PDB file of C-alpha atoms in Angstrom:
ATOM      1  CA  UNK A   1      -8.177 -19.086  36.418  1.00  0.00           C
ATOM      2  CA  UNK A   2     -10.910 -21.670  35.881  1.00  0.00           C
ATOM      3  CA  UNK A   3     -14.263 -22.332  37.499  1.00  0.00           C
ATOM      4  CA  UNK A   4     -12.968 -25.365  39.391  1.00  0.00           C
ATOM      5  CA  UNK A   5     -10.418 -23.207  41.209  1.00  0.00           C
ATOM      6  CA  UNK A   6     -13.122 -20.733  42.187  1.00  0.00           C
ATOM      7  CA  UNK A   7     -15.392 -23.518  43.443  1.00  0.00           C
ATOM      8  CA  UNK A   8     -12.579 -24.974  45.531  1.00  0.00           C
ATOM      9  CA  UNK A   9     -11.751 -21.517  46.865  1.00  0.00           C
ATOM     10  CA  UNK A  10     -15.380 -20.797  47.875  1.00  0.00           C
ATOM     11  CA  UNK A  11     -15.640 -24.150  49.656  1.00  0.00           C
ATOM     12  CA  UNK A  12     -12.494 -23.500  51.701  1.00  0.00           C
ATOM     13  CA  UNK A  13     -13.465 -19.872  52.374  1.00  0.00           C
ATOM     14  CA  UNK A  14     -16.949 -20.736  53.608  1.00  0.00           C
ATOM     15  CA  UNK A  15     -15.778 -23.618  55.811  1.00  0.00           C
ATOM     16  CA  UNK A  16     -12.323 -22.302  56.696  1.00  0.00           C
ATOM     17  CA  UNK A  17     -11.205 -25.884  56.353  1.00  0.00           C
ATOM     18  CA  UNK A  18      -9.243 -27.535  53.562  1.00  0.00           C
ATOM     19  CA  UNK A  19     -10.262 -30.943  54.912  1.00  0.00           C
ATOM     20  CA  UNK A  20     -13.988 -30.216  54.736  1.00  0.00           C
ATOM     21  CA  UNK A  21     -13.654 -28.639  51.305  1.00  0.00           C
ATOM     22  CA  UNK A  22     -11.845 -31.718  50.007  1.00  0.00           C
ATOM     23  CA  UNK A  23     -14.601 -33.960  51.400  1.00  0.00           C
ATOM     24  CA  UNK A  24     -17.258 -31.846  49.729  1.00  0.00           C
ATOM     25  CA  UNK A  25     -15.636 -32.226  46.311  1.00  0.00           C
ATOM     26  CA  UNK A  26     -14.521 -35.843  46.826  1.00  0.00           C
ATOM     27  CA  UNK A  27     -10.866 -35.045  46.144  1.00  0.00           C
ATOM     28  CA  UNK A  28      -7.678 -35.284  48.157  1.00  0.00           C
ATOM     29  CA  UNK A  29      -6.821 -32.383  50.420  1.00  0.00           C
ATOM     30  CA  UNK A  30      -3.541 -31.968  48.561  1.00  0.00           C
ATOM     31  CA  UNK A  31      -5.496 -31.319  45.345  1.00  0.00           C
ATOM     32  CA  UNK A  32      -7.448 -28.531  47.031  1.00  0.00           C
ATOM     33  CA  UNK A  33      -4.266 -27.015  48.470  1.00  0.00           C
ATOM     34  CA  UNK A  34      -2.525 -27.096  45.097  1.00  0.00           C
ATOM     35  CA  UNK A  35      -5.441 -25.393  43.322  1.00  0.00           C
ATOM     36  CA  UNK A  36      -5.600 -22.666  45.972  1.00  0.00           C
ATOM     37  CA  UNK A  37      -1.834 -22.110  45.721  1.00  0.00           C
ATOM     38  CA  UNK A  38      -2.108 -21.876  41.931  1.00  0.00           C
ATOM     39  CA  UNK A  39      -4.948 -19.380  42.314  1.00  0.00           C
ATOM     40  CA  UNK A  40      -2.944 -17.230  44.739  1.00  0.00           C
ATOM     41  CA  UNK A  41       0.031 -17.298  42.377  1.00  0.00           C
ATOM     42  CA  UNK A  42      -2.153 -16.367  39.426  1.00  0.00           C
ATOM     43  CA  UNK A  43      -3.805 -13.432  41.236  1.00  0.00           C
ATOM     44  CA  UNK A  44      -0.616 -12.365  42.955  1.00  0.00           C
ATOM     45  CA  UNK A  45      -2.069 -12.046  46.484  1.00  0.00           C
ATOM     46  CA  UNK A  46      -2.417 -14.276  49.508  1.00  0.00           C
ATOM     47  CA  UNK A  47      -6.003 -15.440  50.041  1.00  0.00           C
ATOM     48  CA  UNK A  48      -5.651 -17.387  53.294  1.00  0.00           C
ATOM     49  CA  UNK A  49      -3.601 -17.188  56.450  1.00  0.00           C
ATOM     50  CA  UNK A  50      -2.841 -20.816  57.327  1.00  0.00           C
ATOM     51  CA  UNK A  51      -1.214 -22.583  60.220  1.00  0.00           C
ATOM     52  CA  UNK A  52      -1.566 -26.046  61.693  1.00  0.00           C
ATOM     53  CA  UNK A  53      -4.726 -25.198  63.614  1.00  0.00           C
ATOM     54  CA  UNK A  54      -6.618 -22.457  61.788  1.00  0.00           C
ATOM     55  CA  UNK A  55      -7.463 -21.100  58.368  1.00  0.00           C
ATOM     56  CA  UNK A  56      -8.418 -17.453  57.999  1.00  0.00           C
ATOM     57  CA  UNK A  57      -9.303 -15.268  55.039  1.00  0.00           C
ATOM     58  CA  UNK A  58      -7.159 -12.283  54.197  1.00  0.00           C
ATOM     59  CA  UNK A  59      -8.809  -9.044  53.110  1.00  0.00           C
ATOM     60  CA  UNK A  60      -8.159 -10.047  49.523  1.00  0.00           C
ATOM     61  CA  UNK A  61      -9.701 -13.445  50.189  1.00  0.00           C
ATOM     62  CA  UNK A  62     -12.817 -11.873  51.705  1.00  0.00           C
ATOM     63  CA  UNK A  63     -13.299  -9.724  48.611  1.00  0.00           C
ATOM     64  CA  UNK A  64     -12.720 -12.638  46.248  1.00  0.00           C
ATOM     65  CA  UNK A  65     -15.264 -14.757  48.130  1.00  0.00           C
ATOM     66  CA  UNK A  66     -17.917 -12.139  47.572  1.00  0.00           C
ATOM     67  CA  UNK A  67     -17.123 -11.804  43.861  1.00  0.00           C
ATOM     68  CA  UNK A  68     -16.500 -15.492  43.214  1.00  0.00           C
ATOM     69  CA  UNK A  69     -19.928 -16.524  44.510  1.00  0.00           C
ATOM     70  CA  UNK A  70     -21.490 -14.115  42.023  1.00  0.00           C
ATOM     71  CA  UNK A  71     -19.381 -15.499  39.164  1.00  0.00           C
ATOM     72  CA  UNK A  72     -20.379 -19.080  40.005  1.00  0.00           C
ATOM     73  CA  UNK A  73     -24.045 -18.111  40.316  1.00  0.00           C
ATOM     74  CA  UNK A  74     -23.974 -16.391  36.906  1.00  0.00           C
ATOM     75  CA  UNK A  75     -22.273 -19.416  35.383  1.00  0.00           C
ATOM     76  CA  UNK A  76     -24.910 -21.774  36.760  1.00  0.00           C
ATOM     77  CA  UNK A  77     -27.675 -19.440  35.639  1.00  0.00           C
ATOM     78  CA  UNK A  78     -26.216 -19.281  32.124  1.00  0.00           C
ATOM     79  CA  UNK A  79     -26.107 -23.078  31.903  1.00  0.00           C
ATOM     80  CA  UNK A  80     -29.649 -23.355  33.251  1.00  0.00           C
ATOM     81  CA  UNK A  81     -30.949 -20.769  30.780  1.00  0.00           C
ATOM     82  CA  UNK A  82     -29.227 -22.480  27.858  1.00  0.00           C
ATOM     83  CA  UNK A  83     -30.718 -25.838  28.813  1.00  0.00           C
ATOM     84  CA  UNK A  84     -34.130 -24.247  29.225  1.00  0.00           C
ATOM     85  CA  UNK A  85     -34.013 -22.631  25.798  1.00  0.00           C
ATOM     86  CA  UNK A  86     -32.593 -25.755  24.218  1.00  0.00           C
ATOM     87  CA  UNK A  87     -35.300 -27.966  25.669  1.00  0.00           C
ATOM     88  CA  UNK A  88     -38.033 -25.597  24.545  1.00  0.00           C
ATOM     89  CA  UNK A  89     -39.453 -25.757  28.056  1.00  0.00           C
ATOM     90  CA  UNK A  90     -42.763 -23.954  28.272  1.00  0.00           C
ATOM     91  CA  UNK A  91     -46.116 -24.457  29.874  1.00  0.00           C
ATOM     92  CA  UNK A  92     -48.206 -23.006  32.649  1.00  0.00           C
ATOM     93  CA  UNK A  93     -47.892 -22.612  36.374  1.00  0.00           C
ATOM     94  CA  UNK A  94     -50.819 -21.800  38.661  1.00  0.00           C
ATOM     95  CA  UNK A  95     -50.038 -19.711  41.721  1.00  0.00           C
ATOM     96  CA  UNK A  96     -52.460 -19.230  44.577  1.00  0.00           C
ATOM     97  CA  UNK A  97     -52.230 -16.208  46.853  1.00  0.00           C
ATOM     98  CA  UNK A  98     -54.151 -14.631  49.734  1.00  0.00           C
ATOM     99  CA  UNK A  99     -53.802 -10.929  48.992  1.00  0.00           C
ATOM    100  CA  UNK A 100     -51.153 -10.342  51.659  1.00  0.00           C
ATOM    101  CA  UNK A 101     -48.291 -10.399  49.169  1.00  0.00           C
ATOM    102  CA  UNK A 102     -48.803  -7.109  47.387  1.00  0.00           C
ATOM    103  CA  UNK A 103     -45.343  -5.766  48.169  1.00  0.00           C
ATOM    104  CA  UNK A 104     -43.244  -8.599  46.774  1.00  0.00           C
ATOM    105  CA  UNK A 105     -45.377 -10.820  44.529  1.00  0.00           C
ATOM    106  CA  UNK A 106     -45.680  -8.409  41.559  1.00  0.00           C
ATOM    107  CA  UNK A 107     -41.895  -7.914  41.576  1.00  0.00           C
ATOM    108  CA  UNK A 108     -41.270 -11.653  41.811  1.00  0.00           C
ATOM    109  CA  UNK A 109     -43.680 -12.422  38.951  1.00  0.00           C
ATOM    110  CA  UNK A 110     -42.100  -9.678  36.859  1.00  0.00           C
ATOM    111  CA  UNK A 111     -38.609 -11.077  37.438  1.00  0.00           C
ATOM    112  CA  UNK A 112     -39.711 -14.620  36.596  1.00  0.00           C
ATOM    113  CA  UNK A 113     -41.631 -13.579  33.480  1.00  0.00           C
ATOM    114  CA  UNK A 114     -38.699 -11.620  32.066  1.00  0.00           C
ATOM    115  CA  UNK A 115     -36.435 -14.627  32.450  1.00  0.00           C
ATOM    116  CA  UNK A 116     -38.962 -17.176  31.165  1.00  0.00           C
ATOM    117  CA  UNK A 117     -41.333 -15.341  28.789  1.00  0.00           C
ATOM    118  CA  UNK A 118     -42.610 -18.631  27.283  1.00  0.00           C
ATOM    119  CA  UNK A 119     -44.134 -19.719  30.593  1.00  0.00           C
ATOM    120  CA  UNK A 120     -47.706 -18.711  31.302  1.00  0.00           C
ATOM    121  CA  UNK A 121     -48.471 -17.701  34.884  1.00  0.00           C
ATOM    122  CA  UNK A 122     -52.001 -17.917  36.234  1.00  0.00           C
ATOM    123  CA  UNK A 123     -52.685 -16.112  39.515  1.00  0.00           C
ATOM    124  CA  UNK A 124     -55.678 -17.142  41.604  1.00  0.00           C
ATOM    125  CA  UNK A 125     -56.739 -15.480  44.859  1.00  0.00           C
ATOM    126  CA  UNK A 126     -58.041 -17.711  47.643  1.00  0.00           C
ATOM    127  CA  UNK A 127     -58.867 -17.697  51.300  1.00  0.00           C
ATOM    128  CA  UNK A 128     -56.302 -19.599  53.354  1.00  0.00           C
ATOM    129  CA  UNK A 129     -58.276 -22.808  53.809  1.00  0.00           C
ATOM    130  CA  UNK A 130     -59.364 -23.048  50.176  1.00  0.00           C
ATOM    131  CA  UNK A 131     -55.789 -22.361  49.038  1.00  0.00           C
ATOM    132  CA  UNK A 132     -54.418 -25.130  51.239  1.00  0.00           C
ATOM    133  CA  UNK A 133     -57.077 -27.512  49.941  1.00  0.00           C
ATOM    134  CA  UNK A 134     -56.237 -26.616  46.331  1.00  0.00           C
ATOM    135  CA  UNK A 135     -52.566 -27.326  47.015  1.00  0.00           C
ATOM    136  CA  UNK A 136     -53.492 -30.716  48.424  1.00  0.00           C
ATOM    137  CA  UNK A 137     -55.647 -31.557  45.391  1.00  0.00           C
ATOM    138  CA  UNK A 138     -53.027 -30.327  42.902  1.00  0.00           C
ATOM    139  CA  UNK A 139     -55.340 -27.644  41.525  1.00  0.00           C
ATOM    140  CA  UNK A 140     -52.534 -25.094  41.912  1.00  0.00           C
ATOM    141  CA  UNK A 141     -48.778 -25.550  41.696  1.00  0.00           C
ATOM    142  CA  UNK A 142     -47.504 -22.921  44.145  1.00  0.00           C
ATOM    143  CA  UNK A 143     -49.255 -21.326  47.094  1.00  0.00           C
ATOM    144  CA  UNK A 144     -48.405 -18.315  49.228  1.00  0.00           C
ATOM    145  CA  UNK A 145     -50.221 -19.027  52.451  1.00  0.00           C
ATOM    146  CA  UNK A 146     -50.158 -19.119  56.246  1.00  0.00           C
ATOM    147  CA  UNK A 147     -48.665 -21.954  58.244  1.00  0.00           C
ATOM    148  CA  UNK A 148     -51.777 -22.285  60.411  1.00  0.00           C
ATOM    149  CA  UNK A 149     -53.133 -25.850  59.945  1.00  0.00           C
ATOM    150  CA  UNK A 150     -50.859 -26.602  56.958  1.00  0.00           C
ATOM    151  CA  UNK A 151     -49.397 -29.449  59.020  1.00  0.00           C
ATOM    152  CA  UNK A 152     -52.628 -31.346  58.346  1.00  0.00           C
ATOM    153  CA  UNK A 153     -51.284 -32.005  54.864  1.00  0.00           C
ATOM    154  CA  UNK A 154     -48.044 -34.037  55.084  1.00  0.00           C
ATOM    155  CA  UNK A 155     -47.651 -33.990  51.316  1.00  0.00           C
ATOM    156  CA  UNK A 156     -47.193 -30.205  51.349  1.00  0.00           C
ATOM    157  CA  UNK A 157     -43.626 -28.879  51.330  1.00  0.00           C
ATOM    158  CA  UNK A 158     -43.173 -25.345  52.597  1.00  0.00           C
ATOM    159  CA  UNK A 159     -40.520 -22.743  53.254  1.00  0.00           C
ATOM    160  CA  UNK A 160     -40.918 -19.893  55.690  1.00  0.00           C
ATOM    161  CA  UNK A 161     -40.884 -16.388  54.254  1.00  0.00           C
ATOM    162  CA  UNK A 162     -41.571 -14.302  57.331  1.00  0.00           C
ATOM    163  CA  UNK A 163     -43.472 -14.074  60.594  1.00  0.00           C
ATOM    164  CA  UNK A 164     -46.753 -12.213  60.442  1.00  0.00           C
ATOM    165  CA  UNK A 165     -47.969 -10.656  63.704  1.00  0.00           C
ATOM    166  CA  UNK A 166     -51.550 -11.050  64.884  1.00  0.00           C
ATOM    167  CA  UNK A 167     -52.940  -7.558  65.442  1.00  0.00           C
ATOM    168  CA  UNK A 168     -56.176  -5.828  66.343  1.00  0.00           C
ATOM    169  CA  UNK A 169     -57.330  -3.794  63.348  1.00  0.00           C
ATOM    170  CA  UNK A 170     -59.511  -0.756  63.948  1.00  0.00           C
ATOM    171  CA  UNK A 171     -60.588   2.529  62.433  1.00  0.00           C
ATOM    172  CA  UNK A 172     -58.233   5.439  63.131  1.00  0.00           C
ATOM    173  CA  UNK A 173     -61.039   7.278  64.983  1.00  0.00           C
ATOM    174  CA  UNK A 174     -61.605   4.443  67.448  1.00  0.00           C
ATOM    175  CA  UNK A 175     -60.980   5.478  71.087  1.00  0.00           C
ATOM    176  CA  UNK A 176     -58.193   2.895  71.349  1.00  0.00           C
ATOM    177  CA  UNK A 177     -56.601   3.732  67.996  1.00  0.00           C
ATOM    178  CA  UNK A 178     -53.641   5.636  69.472  1.00  0.00           C
ATOM    179  CA  UNK A 179     -52.687   2.896  71.899  1.00  0.00           C
ATOM    180  CA  UNK A 180     -49.596   0.868  71.177  1.00  0.00           C
ATOM    181  CA  UNK A 181     -51.125  -2.254  72.717  1.00  0.00           C
ATOM    182  CA  UNK A 182     -54.590  -3.351  73.795  1.00  0.00           C
ATOM    183  CA  UNK A 183     -55.731  -6.319  75.850  1.00  0.00           C
ATOM    184  CA  UNK A 184     -58.345  -8.919  75.009  1.00  0.00           C
ATOM    185  CA  UNK A 185     -60.465  -7.681  77.913  1.00  0.00           C
ATOM    186  CA  UNK A 186     -60.368  -4.083  76.638  1.00  0.00           C
ATOM    187  CA  UNK A 187     -62.022  -5.154  73.376  1.00  0.00           C
ATOM    188  CA  UNK A 188     -64.349  -7.756  74.930  1.00  0.00           C
ATOM    189  CA  UNK A 189     -67.543  -5.920  73.971  1.00  0.00           C
ATOM    190  CA  UNK A 190     -66.343  -4.575  70.615  1.00  0.00           C
ATOM    191  CA  UNK A 191     -68.218  -5.646  67.461  1.00  0.00           C
ATOM    192  CA  UNK A 192     -65.885  -8.000  65.605  1.00  0.00           C
ATOM    193  CA  UNK A 193     -65.680  -8.734  61.877  1.00  0.00           C
ATOM    194  CA  UNK A 194     -64.096 -12.022  60.808  1.00  0.00           C
ATOM    195  CA  UNK A 195     -63.521 -14.249  57.811  1.00  0.00           C
ATOM    196  CA  UNK A 196     -66.517 -16.540  57.278  1.00  0.00           C
ATOM    197  CA  UNK A 197     -66.186 -19.789  59.223  1.00  0.00           C
ATOM    198  CA  UNK A 198     -67.344 -21.809  56.212  1.00  0.00           C
ATOM    199  CA  UNK A 199     -64.624 -20.212  54.112  1.00  0.00           C
ATOM    200  CA  UNK A 200     -61.944 -20.390  56.811  1.00  0.00           C
ATOM    201  CA  UNK A 201     -63.016 -22.636  59.700  1.00  0.00           C
ATOM    202  CA  UNK A 202     -59.538 -22.754  61.228  1.00  0.00           C
ATOM    203  CA  UNK A 203     -59.181 -18.984  61.153  1.00  0.00           C
ATOM    204  CA  UNK A 204     -62.621 -18.495  62.703  1.00  0.00           C
ATOM    205  CA  UNK A 205     -61.794 -21.034  65.391  1.00  0.00           C
ATOM    206  CA  UNK A 206     -58.449 -19.359  66.085  1.00  0.00           C
ATOM    207  CA  UNK A 207     -60.065 -15.973  66.800  1.00  0.00           C
ATOM    208  CA  UNK A 208     -62.846 -17.503  68.898  1.00  0.00           C
ATOM    209  CA  UNK A 209     -60.339 -19.380  71.036  1.00  0.00           C
ATOM    210  CA  UNK A 210     -58.382 -16.167  71.719  1.00  0.00           C
ATOM    211  CA  UNK A 211     -61.412 -14.781  73.553  1.00  0.00           C
ATOM    212  CA  UNK A 212     -62.657 -18.009  75.096  1.00  0.00           C
ATOM    213  CA  UNK A 213     -59.236 -18.509  76.688  1.00  0.00           C
ATOM    214  CA  UNK A 214     -59.975 -15.445  78.834  1.00  0.00           C
ATOM    215  CA  UNK A 215     -63.587 -16.386  79.533  1.00  0.00           C
ATOM    216  CA  UNK A 216     -64.996 -13.983  76.947  1.00  0.00           C
ATOM    217  CA  UNK A 217     -67.556 -14.711  74.251  1.00  0.00           C
ATOM    218  CA  UNK A 218     -66.520 -12.719  71.137  1.00  0.00           C
ATOM    219  CA  UNK A 219     -69.118 -10.272  69.820  1.00  0.00           C
ATOM    220  CA  UNK A 220     -68.943 -11.350  66.165  1.00  0.00           C
ATOM    221  CA  UNK A 221     -71.340  -9.229  64.117  1.00  0.00           C
ATOM    222  CA  UNK A 222     -70.230  -9.953  60.563  1.00  0.00           C
ATOM    223  CA  UNK A 223     -68.522 -12.743  58.630  1.00  0.00           C
ATOM    224  CA  UNK A 224     -66.893 -11.903  55.284  1.00  0.00           C
ATOM    225  CA  UNK A 225     -65.518 -14.076  52.519  1.00  0.00           C
ATOM    226  CA  UNK A 226     -62.369 -12.055  51.808  1.00  0.00           C
ATOM    227  CA  UNK A 227     -59.582 -10.350  53.727  1.00  0.00           C
ATOM    228  CA  UNK A 228     -60.096  -7.114  51.775  1.00  0.00           C
ATOM    229  CA  UNK A 229     -63.796  -7.016  52.718  1.00  0.00           C
ATOM    230  CA  UNK A 230     -62.960  -7.326  56.407  1.00  0.00           C
ATOM    231  CA  UNK A 231     -60.529  -4.394  56.127  1.00  0.00           C
ATOM    232  CA  UNK A 232     -63.078  -2.337  54.178  1.00  0.00           C
ATOM    233  CA  UNK A 233     -65.701  -2.791  56.896  1.00  0.00           C
ATOM    234  CA  UNK A 234     -63.210  -1.981  59.642  1.00  0.00           C
ATOM    235  CA  UNK A 235     -62.128   1.109  57.718  1.00  0.00           C
ATOM    236  CA  UNK A 236     -65.798   2.116  57.509  1.00  0.00           C
ATOM    237  CA  UNK A 237     -66.046   1.936  61.298  1.00  0.00           C
ATOM    238  CA  UNK A 238     -68.469  -1.009  61.411  1.00  0.00           C
ATOM    239  CA  UNK A 239     -66.317  -2.939  63.865  1.00  0.00           C
ATOM    240  CA  UNK A 240     -62.817  -4.195  64.609  1.00  0.00           C
ATOM    241  CA  UNK A 241     -61.014  -7.360  63.586  1.00  0.00           C
ATOM    242  CA  UNK A 242     -58.113  -9.566  64.631  1.00  0.00           C
ATOM    243  CA  UNK A 243     -55.991 -10.569  61.691  1.00  0.00           C
ATOM    244  CA  UNK A 244     -52.525 -11.670  60.634  1.00  0.00           C
ATOM    245  CA  UNK A 245     -51.567  -8.401  58.982  1.00  0.00           C
ATOM    246  CA  UNK A 246     -49.014  -7.982  56.217  1.00  0.00           C
ATOM    247  CA  UNK A 247     -49.238  -4.462  54.847  1.00  0.00           C
ATOM    248  CA  UNK A 248     -46.459  -2.043  53.986  1.00  0.00           C
ATOM    249  CA  UNK A 249     -48.422   1.127  53.316  1.00  0.00           C
ATOM    250  CA  UNK A 250     -51.606   0.833  55.384  1.00  0.00           C
ATOM    251  CA  UNK A 251     -54.276   3.449  54.718  1.00  0.00           C
ATOM    252  CA  UNK A 252     -54.254   6.315  57.249  1.00  0.00           C
ATOM    253  CA  UNK A 253     -57.799   5.396  58.271  1.00  0.00           C
ATOM    254  CA  UNK A 254     -56.691   2.044  59.732  1.00  0.00           C
ATOM    255  CA  UNK A 255     -54.676   1.239  62.833  1.00  0.00           C
ATOM    256  CA  UNK A 256     -52.933  -2.054  63.591  1.00  0.00           C
ATOM    257  CA  UNK A 257     -52.556  -2.489  67.345  1.00  0.00           C
ATOM    258  CA  UNK A 258     -50.527  -5.162  69.113  1.00  0.00           C
ATOM    259  CA  UNK A 259     -52.207  -7.390  71.669  1.00  0.00           C
ATOM    260  CA  UNK A 260     -50.851  -7.300  75.219  1.00  0.00           C
ATOM    261  CA  UNK A 261     -51.372 -11.034  75.545  1.00  0.00           C
ATOM    262  CA  UNK A 262     -48.603 -13.208  74.171  1.00  0.00           C
ATOM    263  CA  UNK A 263     -49.915 -14.809  71.001  1.00  0.00           C
ATOM    264  CA  UNK A 264     -47.907 -17.084  68.781  1.00  0.00           C
ATOM    265  CA  UNK A 265     -47.117 -15.457  65.454  1.00  0.00           C
ATOM    266  CA  UNK A 266     -48.110 -17.185  62.248  1.00  0.00           C
ATOM    267  CA  UNK A 267     -45.532 -17.979  59.588  1.00  0.00           C
ATOM    268  CA  UNK A 268     -46.109 -16.795  56.032  1.00  0.00           C
ATOM    269  CA  UNK A 269     -44.871 -19.493  53.665  1.00  0.00           C
ATOM    270  CA  UNK A 270     -44.431 -20.556  50.077  1.00  0.00           C
ATOM    271  CA  UNK A 271     -45.744 -24.093  49.613  1.00  0.00           C
ATOM    272  CA  UNK A 272     -46.195 -26.811  47.001  1.00  0.00           C
ATOM    273  CA  UNK A 273     -47.307 -30.427  46.817  1.00  0.00           C
ATOM    274  CA  UNK A 274     -44.456 -32.934  46.578  1.00  0.00           C
ATOM    275  CA  UNK A 275     -46.721 -35.176  44.473  1.00  0.00           C
ATOM    276  CA  UNK A 276     -47.235 -32.435  41.886  1.00  0.00           C
ATOM    277  CA  UNK A 277     -44.783 -33.190  39.065  1.00  0.00           C
ATOM    278  CA  UNK A 278     -45.059 -29.927  37.141  1.00  0.00           C
ATOM    279  CA  UNK A 279     -41.368 -29.254  36.276  1.00  0.00           C
ATOM    280  CA  UNK A 280     -41.962 -25.515  36.516  1.00  0.00           C
ATOM    281  CA  UNK A 281     -42.425 -25.733  40.297  1.00  0.00           C
ATOM    282  CA  UNK A 282     -38.704 -26.224  40.911  1.00  0.00           C
ATOM    283  CA  UNK A 283     -37.945 -23.463  38.404  1.00  0.00           C
ATOM    284  CA  UNK A 284     -40.233 -21.013  40.195  1.00  0.00           C
ATOM    285  CA  UNK A 285     -39.060 -21.920  43.706  1.00  0.00           C
ATOM    286  CA  UNK A 286     -35.442 -21.478  42.614  1.00  0.00           C
ATOM    287  CA  UNK A 287     -36.295 -18.038  41.257  1.00  0.00           C
ATOM    288  CA  UNK A 288     -38.092 -17.253  44.505  1.00  0.00           C
ATOM    289  CA  UNK A 289     -34.977 -18.158  46.507  1.00  0.00           C
ATOM    290  CA  UNK A 290     -32.908 -15.878  44.290  1.00  0.00           C
ATOM    291  CA  UNK A 291     -35.442 -13.087  44.740  1.00  0.00           C
ATOM    292  CA  UNK A 292     -35.397 -13.451  48.515  1.00  0.00           C
ATOM    293  CA  UNK A 293     -31.594 -13.353  48.593  1.00  0.00           C
ATOM    294  CA  UNK A 294     -31.432 -10.109  46.647  1.00  0.00           C
ATOM    295  CA  UNK A 295     -34.315  -8.191  48.256  1.00  0.00           C
ATOM    296  CA  UNK A 296     -33.534  -7.241  51.819  1.00  0.00           C
ATOM    297  CA  UNK A 297     -35.920  -4.285  52.004  1.00  0.00           C
ATOM    298  CA  UNK A 298     -38.491  -6.203  54.013  1.00  0.00           C
ATOM    299  CA  UNK A 299     -41.624  -7.932  52.799  1.00  0.00           C
ATOM    300  CA  UNK A 300     -44.278  -7.041  55.293  1.00  0.00           C
ATOM    301  CA  UNK A 301     -45.785  -4.225  57.259  1.00  0.00           C
ATOM    302  CA  UNK A 302     -44.342  -3.444  60.688  1.00  0.00           C
ATOM    303  CA  UNK A 303     -46.567  -1.488  62.978  1.00  0.00           C
ATOM    304  CA  UNK A 304     -45.408   2.065  63.661  1.00  0.00           C
ATOM    305  CA  UNK A 305     -44.732   3.200  67.186  1.00  0.00           C
ATOM    306  CA  UNK A 306     -47.667   4.940  68.851  1.00  0.00           C
ATOM    307  CA  UNK A 307     -48.204   6.384  72.275  1.00  0.00           C
ATOM    308  CA  UNK A 308     -49.942   4.225  74.895  1.00  0.00           C
TER     309      UNK A 308
END
């Protein structure tokens, strides 16, 4: 068995088409068929059920597909690692983050650092708007940020990680804390704490427009520079806030309540500038894709059920 046979097999198995597999590898269909037949003879089991109209995997074929993809991935990783070591690739990569990534970012950085110990990673915390601006200017290489207003920068490439719900955040002793949902009108007179509009003008505008849409002027009593400060003040009972929340183990003194009004969720993304030519960007994004494919335990907080 050789790697070419496995690659041909995976192509046919994923497409259930010998014709499409042949086109992918730029070979004749007969060459694909011969390699698959040789593979079946070598293993001693039938991998496909074929007739004139359909191609289906056997149970043995389904198992081999799962294992073969891992073999090919390990092969490609081994080649990549050898080239990396041989080239002496090293350097630094600057990663901007918001503070919403505490569940997965440490694990991702740990995985990347173990594989590439020669590469220095610099982590810098930002607010969303300053992070997006730093991406645009090339001051950082990778950013974990929110999709809100990122479309203003056409040079930024991004990939969605997850949706983040917009929730009302309040102290656990608040009269509405045990509600599953609250309406904008029910919190119309509540003191509200937000991210400073100079630090995050788009975020400030977004919250203001939520209230104005329903003819309400938000009672904003405090503007903070950081997400953590907003949560600290809410936890202290100073006021409430409306935030895109991504927490896995929220403190028991905070409640995250859904809004009754339909509000578009914000995407959490990984982003980089296509004009930034740091070769480590592609290395890190590839590792990120691998991390995402192998961690299916969820990345963000989901609000627990509560009684209305």
